[in-house]
Short mmCIF file of C-alpha atoms in Angstrom, two decimals:
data_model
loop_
_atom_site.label_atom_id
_atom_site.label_comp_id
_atom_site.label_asym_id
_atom_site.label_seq_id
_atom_site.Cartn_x
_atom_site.Cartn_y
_atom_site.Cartn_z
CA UNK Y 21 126.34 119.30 114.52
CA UNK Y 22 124.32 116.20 112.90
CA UNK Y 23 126.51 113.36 111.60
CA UNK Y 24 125.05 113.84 108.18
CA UNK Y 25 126.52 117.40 108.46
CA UNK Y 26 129.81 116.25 109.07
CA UNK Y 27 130.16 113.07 106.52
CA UNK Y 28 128.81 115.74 104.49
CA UNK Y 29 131.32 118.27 104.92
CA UNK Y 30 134.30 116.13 104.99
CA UNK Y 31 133.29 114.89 101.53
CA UNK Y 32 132.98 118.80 100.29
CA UNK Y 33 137.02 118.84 100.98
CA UNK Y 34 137.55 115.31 99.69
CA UNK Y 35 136.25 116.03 96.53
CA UNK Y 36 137.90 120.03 96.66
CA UNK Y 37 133.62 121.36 96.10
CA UNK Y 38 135.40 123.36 99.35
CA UNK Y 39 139.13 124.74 100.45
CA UNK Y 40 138.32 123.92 103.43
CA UNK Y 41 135.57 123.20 106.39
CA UNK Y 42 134.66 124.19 109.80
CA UNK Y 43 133.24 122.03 112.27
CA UNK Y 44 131.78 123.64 115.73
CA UNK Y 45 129.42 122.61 117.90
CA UNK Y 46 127.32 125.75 119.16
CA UNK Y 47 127.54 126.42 122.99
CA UNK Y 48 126.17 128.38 125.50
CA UNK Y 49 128.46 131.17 126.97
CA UNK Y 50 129.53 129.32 130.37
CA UNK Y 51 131.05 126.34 127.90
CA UNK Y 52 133.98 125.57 126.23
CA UNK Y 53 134.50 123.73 123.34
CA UNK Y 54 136.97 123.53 119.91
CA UNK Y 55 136.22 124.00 116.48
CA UNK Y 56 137.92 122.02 113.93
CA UNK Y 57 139.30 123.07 110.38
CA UNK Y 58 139.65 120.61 108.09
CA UNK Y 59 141.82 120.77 104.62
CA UNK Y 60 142.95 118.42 101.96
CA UNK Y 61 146.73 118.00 101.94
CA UNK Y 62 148.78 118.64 98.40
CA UNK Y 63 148.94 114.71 98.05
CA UNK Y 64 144.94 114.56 97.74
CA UNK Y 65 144.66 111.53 99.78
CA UNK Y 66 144.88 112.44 103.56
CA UNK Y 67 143.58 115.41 105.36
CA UNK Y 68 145.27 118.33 107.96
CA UNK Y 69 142.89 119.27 110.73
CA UNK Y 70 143.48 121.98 112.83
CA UNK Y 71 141.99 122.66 116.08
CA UNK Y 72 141.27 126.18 117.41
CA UNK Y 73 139.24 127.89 119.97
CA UNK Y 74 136.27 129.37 117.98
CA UNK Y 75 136.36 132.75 120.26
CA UNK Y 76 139.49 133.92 119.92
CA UNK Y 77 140.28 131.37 116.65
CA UNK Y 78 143.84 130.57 118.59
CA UNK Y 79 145.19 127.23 117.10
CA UNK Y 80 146.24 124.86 119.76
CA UNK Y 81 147.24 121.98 117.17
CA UNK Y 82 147.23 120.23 113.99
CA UNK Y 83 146.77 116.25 113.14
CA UNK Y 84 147.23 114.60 109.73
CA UNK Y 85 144.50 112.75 108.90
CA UNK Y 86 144.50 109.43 106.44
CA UNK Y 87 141.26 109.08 105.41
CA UNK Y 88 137.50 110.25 105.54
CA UNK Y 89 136.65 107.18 108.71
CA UNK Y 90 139.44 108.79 111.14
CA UNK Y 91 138.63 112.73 109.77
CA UNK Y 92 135.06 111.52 111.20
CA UNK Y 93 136.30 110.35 113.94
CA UNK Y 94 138.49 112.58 114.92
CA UNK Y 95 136.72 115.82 113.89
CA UNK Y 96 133.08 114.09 116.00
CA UNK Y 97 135.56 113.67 119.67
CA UNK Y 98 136.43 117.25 119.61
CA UNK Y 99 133.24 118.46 119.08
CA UNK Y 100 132.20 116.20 122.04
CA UNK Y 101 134.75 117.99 124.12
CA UNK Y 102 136.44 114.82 125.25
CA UNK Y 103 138.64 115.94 128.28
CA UNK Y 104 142.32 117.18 128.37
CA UNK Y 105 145.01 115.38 129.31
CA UNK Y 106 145.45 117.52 132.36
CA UNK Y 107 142.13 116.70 133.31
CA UNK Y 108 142.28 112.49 133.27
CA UNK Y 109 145.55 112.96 135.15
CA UNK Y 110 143.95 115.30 137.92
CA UNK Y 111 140.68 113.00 137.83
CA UNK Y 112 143.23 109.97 138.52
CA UNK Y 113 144.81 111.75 141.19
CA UNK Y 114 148.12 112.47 139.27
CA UNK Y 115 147.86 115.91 139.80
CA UNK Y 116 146.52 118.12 142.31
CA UNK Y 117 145.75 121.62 142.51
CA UNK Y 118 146.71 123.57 145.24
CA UNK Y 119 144.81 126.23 147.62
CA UNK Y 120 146.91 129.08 147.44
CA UNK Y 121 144.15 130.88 149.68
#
């Protein structure tokens, strides 16, 4: 998803042209990744996103947004798939898996 795309699309539910506004970054099969959905709260000033697994559409959390810069921001690292706590912990050696083989 171009940058354009999203600036524009966060602007659509700024200025209510839209309900709401998906953001997902197409994937091949073997990949993961999480779409966002992004509303105007009833105060008309900050923003709910909602993050969900575009598959199976299971929400896995919301965030309040305050404005269009960290809606941006936020919405363009969960597109990048930015890794899960879990992971940084395993990758810093905080956790480790076991063989169970």
């Amino acid at each position: 998803m171009e940058n354009t795309e999203i600036i524009e699309k966060i602007n659509n539910v700024r200025t209510k042209e839209s309900t709401h506004e998906i953001f997902f970054k197409v994937r091949p099969p073997e990949e993961f990744g999480d779409a966002v959905k992004l509303l105007l709260n009833n105060d008309g000033n900050t923003f709910r996103a909602v993050v969900f697994d575009p598959d199976t559409l299971t929400e896995f959390y919301e965030k309040t947004l305050t404005d269009q810069k960290s809606a941006y921001s936020f919405i363009s690292q969960t597109l990048e798939g930015k890794k899960t706590q879990a992971e940084k912990e395993h990758e810093s050696g905080q956790i480790e898996y076991i063989n169970l083989n």
